[in-house]
CSV table of C-alpha atoms and ligand atoms in Angstrom, one decimal:
chain,number,residue,atom,x,y,z
A,17,MET,CA,0.1,0.0,-0.1
A,18,LEU,CA,1.1,3.2,-1.1
A,19,THR,CA,2.2,5.0,1.7
A,20,ILE,CA,2.4,8.9,2.3
A,21,HIS,CA,4.4,9.7,5.7
A,22,ASN,CA,5.0,13.0,7.8
A,23,PRO,CA,8.7,14.2,7.2
A,24,HIS,CA,8.1,16.8,9.3
A,25,HIS,CA,6.0,15.3,12.6
A,26,HIS,CA,9.2,15.3,14.9
A,27,LEU,CA,8.6,18.9,15.6
A,28,HIS,CA,5.6,18.5,16.9
A,29,GLN,CA,7.0,17.4,20.4
A,30,GLY,CA,4.6,18.1,23.2
A,31,ARG,CA,6.1,17.6,27.4
A,32,HIS,CA,2.9,17.4,29.2
A,33,GLU,CA,-0.6,16.7,29.4
A,34,MET,CA,-2.9,17.6,32.3
A,35,PHE,CA,-4.0,14.7,33.6
A,36,ARG,CA,-6.0,14.8,37.3
A,37,GLY,CA,-4.4,18.1,38.4
A,38,ARG,CA,-0.8,17.2,37.6
A,39,LEU,CA,1.2,17.6,34.4
A,40,VAL,CA,2.4,13.9,33.1
A,41,PRO,CA,4.6,12.8,30.2
A,42,CYS,CA,2.6,13.3,26.9
A,43,HIS,CA,1.2,9.9,25.4
A,44,GLU,CA,1.5,11.3,21.5
A,45,THR,CA,4.6,10.5,20.9
A,46,ALA,CA,7.3,11.0,17.9
A,47,GLN,CA,8.6,7.2,18.8
A,48,ARG,CA,4.5,6.1,18.0
A,49,LEU,CA,5.3,7.1,14.2
A,50,ALA,CA,8.6,5.9,13.9
A,51,HIS,CA,7.3,2.1,14.8
A,52,VAL,CA,4.8,2.5,12.3
A,53,LEU,CA,7.4,3.5,9.7
A,54,ALA,CA,10.2,0.6,10.8
A,55,GLU,CA,7.6,-1.8,10.4
A,56,LEU,CA,5.8,-1.2,7.1
A,57,LYS,CA,9.6,-1.4,5.9
A,58,ARG,CA,10.7,-4.3,7.7
A,59,ARG,CA,7.5,-5.9,6.0
A,60,ALA,CA,8.1,-4.3,3.1
A,61,MET,CA,4.5,-2.6,2.6
A,62,GLY,CA,4.9,-0.3,-0.8
A,63,PRO,CA,6.0,2.6,-1.9
A,64,LEU,CA,6.8,5.5,1.3
A,65,ARG,CA,6.4,8.6,0.0
A,66,ALA,CA,7.2,12.6,1.3
A,67,PRO,CA,3.6,15.1,0.1
A,68,ALA,CA,3.6,16.7,-2.5
A,69,ALA,CA,4.5,20.3,-2.0
A,70,ASP,CA,1.7,22.2,-3.4
A,71,THR,CA,1.5,25.1,-1.0
A,72,ALA,CA,-1.4,26.3,-2.5
A,73,GLY,CA,-3.7,23.5,-2.4
A,74,LEU,CA,-3.2,22.9,0.7
A,75,SER,CA,-4.1,26.5,2.1
A,76,GLN,CA,-7.2,25.8,0.0
A,77,ALA,CA,-7.9,22.5,1.2
A,78,LEU,CA,-7.2,23.6,4.9
A,79,ALA,CA,-9.9,26.4,4.5
A,80,ARG,CA,-12.6,23.6,3.5
A,81,ILE,CA,-12.4,22.6,7.1
A,82,HIS,CA,-10.9,24.9,9.5
A,83,ALA,CA,-12.2,28.8,10.3
A,84,PRO,CA,-9.9,31.0,9.0
A,85,ARG,CA,-9.3,32.7,12.3
A,86,TYR,CA,-8.0,29.2,13.7
A,87,LEU,CA,-5.6,28.4,11.4
A,88,ASN,CA,-4.8,32.0,11.6
A,89,PHE,CA,-4.3,31.6,15.4
A,90,VAL,CA,-2.4,28.6,15.3
A,91,GLU,CA,-0.2,29.3,12.6
A,92,HIS,CA,1.1,32.0,15.0
A,93,ALA,CA,0.1,31.0,19.0
A,94,TRP,CA,4.0,29.5,19.5
A,95,ASP,CA,5.4,32.9,18.7
A,96,GLU,CA,2.6,35.0,20.6
A,97,TRP,CA,3.3,32.5,23.7
A,98,VAL,CA,6.9,33.2,23.2
A,99,ALA,CA,6.7,36.8,22.8
A,100,LEU,CA,4.8,37.0,25.9
A,101,ASP,CA,8.0,35.9,27.8
A,102,PRO,CA,11.4,34.6,26.4
A,103,ALA,CA,11.6,31.9,28.7
A,104,ASN,CA,8.1,30.3,27.5
A,105,ALA,CA,10.5,29.1,24.6
A,106,GLN,CA,11.4,26.2,27.1
A,107,GLN,CA,7.6,25.2,28.0
A,108,ASP,CA,4.8,24.1,26.4
A,109,ALA,CA,1.3,26.4,25.9
A,110,LEU,CA,-1.5,24.7,27.3
A,111,PRO,CA,-5.1,26.5,28.0
A,112,SER,CA,-6.7,26.9,31.1
A,113,VAL,CA,-9.6,29.4,30.5
A,114,TRP,CA,-12.5,28.4,28.2
A,115,PRO,CA,-15.9,29.7,27.3
A,116,ALA,CA,-18.7,27.9,28.7
A,117,PRO,CA,-22.2,28.1,26.6
A,118,GLY,CA,-23.7,31.6,27.0
A,119,MET,CA,-20.4,33.3,26.6
A,120,ARG,CA,-19.8,35.1,24.0
A,121,PHE,CA,-17.7,32.9,20.9
A,122,ASP,CA,-17.8,35.7,18.7
A,123,VAL,CA,-15.5,38.4,20.1
A,124,LEU,CA,-11.6,37.2,19.4
A,125,PRO,CA,-9.6,38.2,23.0
A,126,ASP,CA,-6.6,40.1,22.5
A,127,ASN,CA,-5.4,38.1,25.7
A,128,PHE,CA,-3.4,34.9,23.9
A,129,ALA,CA,-4.7,32.7,27.0
A,130,ALA,CA,-7.9,33.2,25.6
A,131,ARG,CA,-8.0,32.7,22.8
A,132,MET,CA,-5.8,29.3,24.1
A,133,GLY,CA,-9.3,28.5,25.8
A,134,LEU,CA,-11.3,30.0,22.7
A,135,PHE,CA,-10.2,27.1,20.3
A,136,SER,CA,-10.1,24.5,22.2
A,137,PHE,CA,-11.6,22.1,24.3
A,138,ASP,CA,-9.0,20.6,26.8
A,139,ALA,CA,-5.7,20.7,28.7
A,140,GLY,CA,-4.3,17.5,27.3
A,141,THR,CA,-3.2,19.1,23.9
A,142,PRO,CA,-0.1,20.9,24.1
A,143,LEU,CA,1.3,23.7,21.9
A,144,THR,CA,4.7,23.3,20.8
A,145,ALA,CA,7.1,25.2,18.4
A,146,GLY,CA,6.7,22.9,15.6
A,147,SER,CA,3.1,22.1,16.1
A,148,TRP,CA,2.0,24.0,13.1
A,149,ALA,CA,4.4,23.1,11.3
A,150,ALA,CA,4.0,19.4,12.1
A,151,ALA,CA,0.1,19.8,11.5
A,152,ARG,CA,0.2,21.3,7.9
A,153,ALA,CA,2.4,18.7,6.6
A,154,GLY,CA,0.7,16.2,8.3
A,155,ALA,CA,-2.8,17.6,6.2
A,156,ALA,CA,-0.4,17.5,3.3
A,157,CYS,CA,-0.1,13.9,4.5
A,158,ALA,CA,-3.9,13.2,3.6
A,159,LEU,CA,-4.8,15.7,1.3
A,160,THR,CA,-1.8,13.6,-1.0
A,161,ALA,CA,-3.0,10.4,-0.4
A,162,ALA,CA,-6.7,11.2,-1.0
A,163,ARG,CA,-5.5,12.5,-4.4
A,164,GLU,CA,-3.6,9.7,-5.4
A,165,VAL,CA,-7.0,7.6,-4.5
A,166,SER,CA,-9.2,9.8,-6.3
A,167,SER,CA,-7.2,10.2,-9.2
A,168,GLY,CA,-6.9,6.5,-9.5
A,169,THR,CA,-3.3,6.3,-9.7
A,170,ALA,CA,-3.7,3.8,-6.3
A,171,HIS,CA,-6.9,1.8,-4.8
A,172,SER,CA,-5.7,2.6,-1.4
A,173,ALA,CA,-3.0,4.6,0.0
A,174,PHE,CA,-2.2,5.4,4.1
A,175,ALA,CA,-1.3,9.1,5.4
A,176,LEU,CA,0.6,8.4,8.7
A,177,SER,CA,1.2,11.5,10.5
A,178,ARG,CA,1.1,12.5,13.8
A,179,PRO,CA,-0.1,14.6,15.5
A,180,PRO,CA,-3.7,13.3,14.9
A,181,GLY,CA,-6.7,14.7,14.2
A,182,HIS,CA,-10.2,13.2,14.3
A,183,HIS,CA,-10.6,15.7,17.4
A,184,ALA,CA,-9.9,18.8,15.9
A,185,GLY,CA,-12.8,20.4,14.5
A,186,THR,CA,-13.7,23.8,12.5
A,187,ASP,CA,-11.9,26.3,15.2
A,188,PHE,CA,-10.6,23.9,18.2
A,189,PHE,CA,-7.8,22.0,18.8
A,190,GLY,CA,-7.8,18.7,21.5
A,191,GLY,CA,-7.5,15.0,22.4
A,192,TYR,CA,-4.0,16.0,21.1
A,193,CYS,CA,-5.1,17.2,17.8
A,194,PHE,CA,-4.7,20.4,15.4
A,195,LEU,CA,-6.1,19.8,11.8
A,196,ASN,CA,-8.4,17.1,11.1
A,197,ASN,CA,-6.4,15.1,8.6
A,198,ALA,CA,-9.9,12.5,7.8
A,199,ALA,CA,-11.9,15.3,7.0
A,200,LEU,CA,-9.6,17.0,5.1
A,201,ALA,CA,-9.0,13.8,3.3
A,202,ALA,CA,-12.7,13.1,2.8
A,203,GLN,CA,-13.3,16.7,1.4
A,204,ALA,CA,-10.6,15.8,-0.9
A,205,LEU,CA,-12.5,12.8,-2.2
A,206,ARG,CA,-15.5,14.8,-2.7
A,207,ASP,CA,-13.5,17.7,-4.5
A,208,GLY,CA,-12.4,14.7,-7.1
A,209,GLY,CA,-15.5,13.5,-8.2
A,210,ALA,CA,-16.6,11.1,-5.7
A,211,ALA,CA,-20.6,11.9,-4.8
A,212,HIS,CA,-20.6,9.9,-1.8
A,213,VAL,CA,-18.0,9.8,1.1
A,214,ALA,CA,-17.9,7.6,4.6
A,215,VAL,CA,-15.6,7.8,6.9
A,216,LEU,CA,-15.2,5.1,9.7
A,217,ASP,CA,-13.7,5.9,12.6
A,218,VAL,CA,-12.1,3.2,14.6
A,219,ASP,CA,-9.8,4.9,17.3
A,220,TYR,CA,-11.2,3.8,20.9
A,221,HIS,CA,-11.8,7.7,21.3
A,222,HIS,CA,-15.2,9.2,19.7
A,223,GLY,CA,-14.1,11.2,16.7
A,224,ASN,CA,-15.7,14.5,18.0
A,225,GLY,CA,-14.3,16.9,15.2
A,226,THR,CA,-14.7,14.8,12.1
A,227,GLN,CA,-18.6,14.4,13.3
A,228,ALA,CA,-18.8,18.1,14.0
A,229,ILE,CA,-17.7,18.8,10.8
A,230,PHE,CA,-20.0,17.1,8.6
A,231,TYR,CA,-23.0,16.5,10.3
A,232,GLU,CA,-25.5,18.9,9.0
A,233,ARG,CA,-24.0,17.5,5.2
A,234,SER,CA,-25.4,14.2,3.5
A,235,ASP,CA,-22.4,13.8,1.3
A,236,VAL,CA,-20.1,12.8,3.9
A,237,MET,CA,-21.6,9.9,6.3
A,238,THR,CA,-19.5,10.5,9.7
A,239,VAL,CA,-19.6,6.6,11.4
A,240,SER,CA,-17.7,6.2,15.0
A,241,ILE,CA,-17.2,2.8,16.9
A,242,HIS,CA,-16.0,3.9,20.4
A,243,GLY,CA,-15.9,4.1,23.8
A,244,ASP,CA,-18.8,5.1,25.7
A,245,PRO,CA,-18.4,8.8,26.3
A,246,ARG,CA,-20.3,8.3,29.4
A,247,THR,CA,-16.9,7.3,30.8
A,248,GLU,CA,-14.3,7.8,28.0
A,249,TYR,CA,-13.2,10.9,26.8
A,250,PRO,CA,-13.9,13.2,25.0
A,251,PHE,CA,-17.2,13.2,26.8
A,252,PHE,CA,-19.3,15.3,25.4
A,253,LEU,CA,-20.4,13.8,22.4
A,254,GLY,CA,-20.3,10.3,21.0
A,255,HIS,CA,-23.9,9.1,21.9
A,256,ALA,CA,-25.9,6.6,19.9
A,257,ASP,CA,-28.9,9.4,19.4
A,258,GLU,CA,-26.6,11.7,17.4
A,259,ARG,CA,-27.8,11.3,14.1
A,260,GLY,CA,-26.6,14.2,12.6
A,261,ALA,CA,-28.7,17.4,11.8
A,262,GLY,CA,-30.6,19.3,8.6
A,263,ALA,CA,-29.3,17.8,5.6
A,264,GLY,CA,-27.2,15.7,7.4
A,265,THR,CA,-30.1,13.6,9.2
A,266,GLY,CA,-29.4,10.4,9.1
A,267,PHE,CA,-25.9,10.7,7.7
A,268,ASN,CA,-23.9,10.3,11.2
A,269,LEU,CA,-23.4,7.0,12.9
A,270,ASN,CA,-22.4,6.3,16.7
A,271,LEU,CA,-21.8,3.0,17.8
A,272,PRO,CA,-20.2,3.6,21.5
A,273,LEU,CA,-19.2,0.3,23.3
A,274,PRO,CA,-18.9,0.1,27.1
A,275,ARG,CA,-15.1,-0.4,28.6
A,276,GLY,CA,-14.0,-4.2,28.4
A,277,THR,CA,-15.1,-4.4,24.6
A,278,ASP,CA,-13.5,-7.6,23.4
A,279,PHE,CA,-13.0,-8.4,19.8
A,280,THR,CA,-16.0,-9.9,18.9
A,281,ARG,CA,-18.6,-7.2,20.2
A,282,TRP,CA,-16.3,-4.5,18.8
A,283,ARG,CA,-16.1,-6.7,15.2
A,284,ALA,CA,-20.4,-6.7,15.4
A,285,ALA,CA,-20.2,-2.8,15.5
A,286,LEU,CA,-17.8,-2.7,12.9
A,287,HIS,CA,-20.3,-5.2,10.5
A,288,ALA,CA,-23.0,-2.7,11.4
A,289,GLY,CA,-21.1,0.6,10.8
A,290,LEU,CA,-20.0,-1.4,7.2
A,291,ASN,CA,-23.5,-2.2,6.9
A,292,THR,CA,-24.9,1.5,7.2
A,293,ILE,CA,-21.6,3.0,4.9
A,294,LYS,CA,-23.2,0.1,1.8
A,295,SER,CA,-26.8,1.6,2.2
A,296,PHE,CA,-25.5,5.0,2.2
A,297,GLY,CA,-23.9,4.2,-1.3
A,298,ALA,CA,-20.3,5.5,-0.4
A,299,ASP,CA,-17.9,6.1,-3.9
A,300,ALA,CA,-14.8,6.2,-1.2
A,301,LEU,CA,-13.8,5.6,2.3
A,302,VAL,CA,-11.6,7.8,4.9
A,303,VAL,CA,-10.8,5.0,7.8
A,304,ALA,CA,-9.8,7.1,10.8
A,305,LEU,CA,-6.9,4.6,11.8
A,306,GLY,CA,-6.4,4.5,16.1
A,307,VAL,CA,-4.8,1.8,17.6
A,308,ASP,CA,-5.9,2.4,20.8
A,309,THR,CA,-7.8,-0.4,20.9
A,310,PHE,CA,-5.3,-2.4,21.5
A,311,GLU,CA,-5.6,-4.6,25.0
A,312,GLY,CA,-2.2,-2.8,26.1
A,313,ASP,CA,-3.4,0.6,25.6
A,314,PRO,CA,-2.3,2.6,28.2
A,315,ILE,CA,-5.4,5.5,27.9
A,316,SER,CA,-8.0,3.2,26.7
A,317,GLY,CA,-10.1,-0.1,27.9
A,318,PHE,CA,-11.0,-1.9,24.6
A,319,THR,CA,-9.2,-5.5,24.4
A,320,LEU,CA,-8.7,-6.5,20.9
A,321,ARG,CA,-5.5,-8.8,19.9
A,322,SER,CA,-2.7,-7.8,17.7
A,323,ALA,CA,-3.7,-10.2,15.2
A,324,ASP,CA,-7.5,-9.1,15.4
A,325,TYR,CA,-6.1,-6.1,13.4
A,326,LEU,CA,-5.6,-8.7,10.4
A,327,GLN,CA,-9.3,-9.4,10.5
A,328,VAL,CA,-10.3,-5.6,11.0
A,329,GLY,CA,-8.3,-4.7,7.7
A,330,GLN,CA,-10.0,-7.7,5.7
A,331,ASP,CA,-13.0,-6.7,6.8
A,332,VAL,CA,-12.6,-3.1,5.8
A,333,ALA,CA,-11.6,-4.4,2.3
A,334,ALA,CA,-14.7,-6.1,1.9
A,335,ALA,CA,-16.5,-3.0,0.9
A,336,ARG,CA,-14.5,-2.7,-1.6
A,337,LEU,CA,-14.4,0.7,-1.8
A,338,PRO,CA,-11.3,2.9,-3.0
A,339,THR,CA,-9.6,3.4,0.8
A,340,VAL,CA,-8.0,6.4,2.3
A,341,PHE,CA,-6.6,5.0,5.9
A,342,VAL,CA,-5.2,8.2,8.3
A,343,PHE,CA,-3.3,7.5,11.2
A,344,GLU,CA,-5.0,8.3,14.5
A,345,GLY,CA,-4.5,7.6,18.1
A,346,GLY,CA,-2.8,4.0,19.7
A,347,TYR,CA,-0.2,4.5,22.4
A,348,ALA,CA,1.2,1.0,23.5
A,349,VAL,CA,4.3,2.6,21.7
A,350,ALA,CA,5.9,-1.3,21.3
A,351,GLU,CA,2.8,-2.2,19.3
A,352,VAL,CA,1.5,0.0,17.6
A,353,GLY,CA,3.8,-0.7,14.3
A,354,ILE,CA,2.5,-4.4,14.3
A,355,ASN,CA,-0.9,-3.4,15.1
A,356,THR,CA,-1.3,-0.5,12.6
A,357,VAL,CA,0.1,-2.6,9.6
A,358,ASN,CA,-1.8,-5.7,10.4
A,359,VAL,CA,-4.8,-3.4,9.8
A,360,LEU,CA,-2.9,-2.9,6.3
A,361,GLU,CA,-2.0,-6.1,5.7
A,362,GLY,CA,-5.3,-7.9,6.3
A,363,PHE,CA,-6.8,-5.2,3.8
A,364,ASN,CA,-4.3,-6.1,1.0
A,365,ARG,CA,-4.9,-9.4,1.6
A,366,GLN,CA,-8.3,-9.4,1.3
A,367,SER,CA,-8.3,-6.7,-2.1
A,368,LEU,CA,-6.2,-9.2,-3.7
A,369,ARG,CA,-8.7,-11.5,-3.4
A,370,PRO,CA,-11.2,-12.4,-6.9
B,15,LIG,C1,-6.6,10.9,18.8
B,15,LIG,C2,-6.2,10.4,20.1
B,15,LIG,O1,-6.4,9.2,20.9
B,15,LIG,N1,-6.9,10.8,21.3
B,15,LIG,C3,-6.8,11.1,22.4
B,15,LIG,C4,-7.1,11.9,23.6
B,15,LIG,C5,-6.9,11.4,24.8
B,15,LIG,N2,-7.0,12.4,26.1
B,15,LIG,C6,-7.2,12.7,27.6
B,15,LIG,C7,-6.7,11.2,27.8
B,15,LIG,C8,-6.4,11.1,29.0
B,15,LIG,C9,-5.9,9.6,29.9
B,15,LIG,N3,-4.9,10.2,30.9
B,15,LIG,C10,-4.5,8.6,31.2
B,15,LIG,C11,-3.5,8.6,32.0
B,15,LIG,C12,-2.8,7.7,32.6
B,15,LIG,N4,-1.2,7.6,33.3
B,16,LIG,ZN1,-8.1,7.5,20.7
């Protein structure tokens, strides 16, 4: 499978995330991607390429998904942070104050901390010196992968990047995400001629950003299988009764599962999701590929095993759709490469069958 990998991902190096009142080391590390890349090479999974350097096309694509004032903020946030105090260059920027419902979201505050809060929803997503450069190059990976599939050059492609994307919305970061790579890929497939595009999010956490971006649209269906938000992050979205709104009513499907869910039950949800995508009549598929459903994941609660991911890939390939995989979560660092590449290998195997 063609892989478009982010050569600048290491520029995003968060130090700490807020957890129970303390700053703890980030789970979302550069080693995660290094393990996936090493496994792709070890198993000779196919060509590895850097994204196309089409800057104008990239800015246009970003503007299709994200709000101008949000993009502008993330691009310049690090410089503003360091301008507040040169000593800030040695520490990550984290938000600590947020607008609640009923407060003003329309007025852009002058204060930097206030804007950090306006454009985010958690204190687990540090903004660092290279966050923008890494996230922007990651968006280019998603875009390039989608265009390769759109043009028919490749039947499937894998955008291997970090920071991840599926928690990022039109105008907010959070959940380790800044730019929504899966949404960018889905929109690129639409713009490339696919009338109906489905996003299947198999990360342990609900893809709240992707859902919100497409919630009122009937041309992009969003399906997410995830830990029940009653107990699991991101808590405030991802319930089964969220079916879309307006023209998008009926085009969002959430399949929340309780902590402790095993592969048999998880796979039944996968089949339900794939059946819904089939009824929708999708012309192309984006898979938000998080492997934090793994039994050894340090921050999640499902019990999938490494071999199960081969089956996941085979099941997805049975949909017989042009497919863009976009890397998301997965924090059991030693196994993240094996688990991710197992999905791709299962997909390849099934795709080769007549
Ligand atoms: C892309 C993705 O998978 N984002 C997940 C973001 C989850 N952030 C909140 C996790 C809080 C769990 N902290 C547990 C620390 C235990 N040492
Ligand atoms: Zn996740």
